[in-house]
Amino acid sequence: MTTTAHTPPPTATTTAHSRKPLARLTIPIVVLALVLLPFVSPNLYWVHIAALAAVYWILVSGLNLVVGHAGQMAIGHVGLLAVGAYTGCATYTTLGWNPFLSLVAAMVVGTAAGLLIGLPSLRLKRFYFAMATLGFATIVPQLAVVWDGVTGGGLGIAAPLFDGPLGTETGFYWFVLALAAGATYVTWRIARTNDGRGLIAIRDAEVAAESSGVPIFRLKLYVFTLSGALAGLAGALYASLQSYVTPDAFVFDLSMMFFVAVLLGGPGRIAAPLVATVVLTLLPELAAPLAEWSAFLYAALLLAVVLALPNGLGGLVTSIKDRVGRRRVPPWAKGDLDRLGDVLGDRGTTDESARVLSVSGVEKAFGGVQALRGVDLEVAPGQIVGLIGPNGSGKTTLLNVVCGYYPIDEGTVRIDGTTVNDMRVQRRAALGLARCFQSPRVAGDLTVLENVMLGGYHGARTSFATSMTGIGGGGREARLRERAQAALDVVGLSAQSTFRAELLSHSQLRFLEIARALVAQPRLLLLDEPAAGLSVEEIASLGNLIESIAAQGVAVLLVEHHTDLVFDVCDSVTVLDLGGVLAAGRPDDIRRHEEVIHAYLGS
Ligand code: ADP
Ligand code: MG
């Protein structure tokens, strides 16, 4: 299946989907058609409309990462468009700058505006964030009216005019087309790298993103700021295209159109929102009466998408393809444990007397519920410690406390001797902590392989500039991909690697989560009821897998209700009851422990 022996290592541009020759030609053909458009267009009006669509796309391409990929409800991008437009106009008309410099200025001010709005508002919850962006979109045109010394107020201001070839309708179209291609390239690069996977995970499985080390706030801020830069550039180009701007050009309808373009195209995609942008630009032009009704049209489309096409046109195409191609997810097959070394790498020698995890005197209350009362627990390298107890006894809470999801009230948590009480989840991940969740948390829209690669986010991290340009970072991406393939071999999911994760069965998702955790090359692995919902055969396999992982020197903390599995694989077992440690010791002693039998095991 892999061709690494004959070809250079797969870079970020090769995907698991092999492309048909015809599909390869799609992009060159579309680009050629767009370049030649002015020669076939019956008049310049359509060239003007095409340029408008390209300008809109420059904005939507950035917005697409914010809304479609990261799942943030940014509904006020017309505000950023206005900022760019007025910056372009003011620097050109009032300050007399060169038009190209005005474009750069618009981009710089757009970047600053993106940063300024993003910094306080991206920390807000979903609806408050939406309201903040809406507020911004409302304020900017009103500021433009009031600040007439710079903006020309209600009378408006002249836009940057280009001389020479760019001064013609056709020349300007080509210029905008080139910039739109650049914006597409940059956003496409980001979408298909480490950070792109991180963004989708923020949208679909935020806790999993966090525990894989994705810096959630920073990544959201990066893409929002980038979308500000692109919106600023689009604003100045929009002004040039109209040659004159007034505040009423920046109505909320336009913001809605941008947002609808992303949703109609489908979240997490690039080509489909592009097509949707073109369609939404053309619609009012094709049927003149629609122009009057544009707000109604966008609102109706928004409703239709939300109600009937939650994954947009892109999602519709994908599901039809899946059906027509009768792509069925193959059943789970036993994994190849010999590949474990390729995933975990050379771990050097481990000092068994050291403690990878040491929890002492940990207390945690949720309001009136005392979930943990003075819990002590230690896990050494290569050791498997079982954590059992009735439902609600605090097992998951303890894992959450170790990962850093909840701050503790009392006690200490140490990882490799470092006290991590106040350390954030992502930094603990960097210390070598990986976990699986009681109910699997995966990014359903990413493929199985991409989900596993997400686990290696931290190790394969590159700068955001690398994500945008694709310069450097290819080697890391390729190594991560190979390790992820090996992890899928280990858990027996290699035949499913190209399927979207949402198509997998519950037990497959459990193994997928283990593969994702392994790719992080953890020193400490936390498993929360991994056997729940698995068949007998799968549980047996899981037991072997856990033992092999520990044999590589990984410390394992296993929360589980299948006591057979626990007593079988664990070196030591801790029993929780009502948040306190009821008993701890060797499996044989715990099995016979009277209080444990009474409280949990039953006779
Ligand atoms: P277990 O995993 O052993 O079944 P949990 O750790 O999930 O138990 O829960 C222990 C107790 O803490 C339960 O009473 C539960 O209701 C409570 N609890 C857990 N998480 C929260 C939370 N986020 N907010 C409030 N109470 C919680
Ligand atoms: Mg639990």
Coordinates of C-alpha atoms and ligand atoms in Angstrom, one line a residue, residues 364-367 369-372 387-400 406 438 528-529 559 561 576 578-579, ligand 1:
K364 CA -11.7 17.6 45.2
A365 CA -15.3 18.8 45.8
F366 CA -18.0 19.9 43.4
G367 CA -20.2 22.1 45.4
V369 CA -20.2 16.6 46.5
Q370 CA -16.9 15.5 47.9
A371 CA -15.7 13.6 44.8
L372 CA -12.1 12.8 46.1
L387 CA -8.4 1.8 39.7
I388 CA -11.8 0.3 40.5
G389 CA -14.8 1.2 42.5
P390 CA -18.6 1.7 42.2
N391 CA -20.1 4.3 39.8
G392 CA -19.7 7.8 41.2
S393 CA -16.8 6.8 43.4
G394 CA -14.5 9.4 41.8
K395 CA -12.4 7.4 39.3
T396 CA -13.0 9.7 36.3
T397 CA -12.6 12.7 38.6
L398 CA -9.1 11.4 39.6
L399 CA -8.1 11.1 35.9
N400 CA -9.4 14.6 35.2
Y406 CA -10.0 20.4 37.3
Q438 CA -14.8 7.2 29.2
D528 CA -11.0 5.3 31.4
E529 CA -13.0 2.1 31.1
V559 CA -9.9 2.6 35.3
H561 CA -15.3 -2.2 35.6
L576 CA -12.1 3.9 45.5
L578 CA -17.2 7.5 47.9
G579 CA -14.1 9.4 46.8
Ligands
ADP1 P1 -16.8 7.4 38.5 O1 -15.9 7.8 37.3 O2 -16.1 6.7 39.6 O3 -18.0 6.8 38.1 P2 -16.9 10.3 38.7 O4 -15.5 10.7 39.0 O5 -17.4 10.5 37.4 O6 -17.2 8.8 39.2 O7 -17.9 11.1 39.7 C1 -17.6 11.2 41.1 C2 -18.6 12.2 41.8 O8 -18.3 13.5 41.4 C3 -20.1 11.9 41.3 O9 -20.9 12.1 42.4 C4 -20.3 12.9 40.3 O10 -21.7 13.3 40.2 C5 -19.4 14.1 40.7 N1 -18.9 14.9 39.6 C6 -18.0 14.5 38.7 N2 -17.7 15.4 37.8 C7 -18.5 16.5 38.2 C8 -18.6 17.8 37.7 N3 -17.9 18.3 36.6 N4 -19.5 18.7 38.3 C9 -20.2 18.2 39.4 N5 -20.1 17.0 39.9 C10 -19.2 16.1 39.4

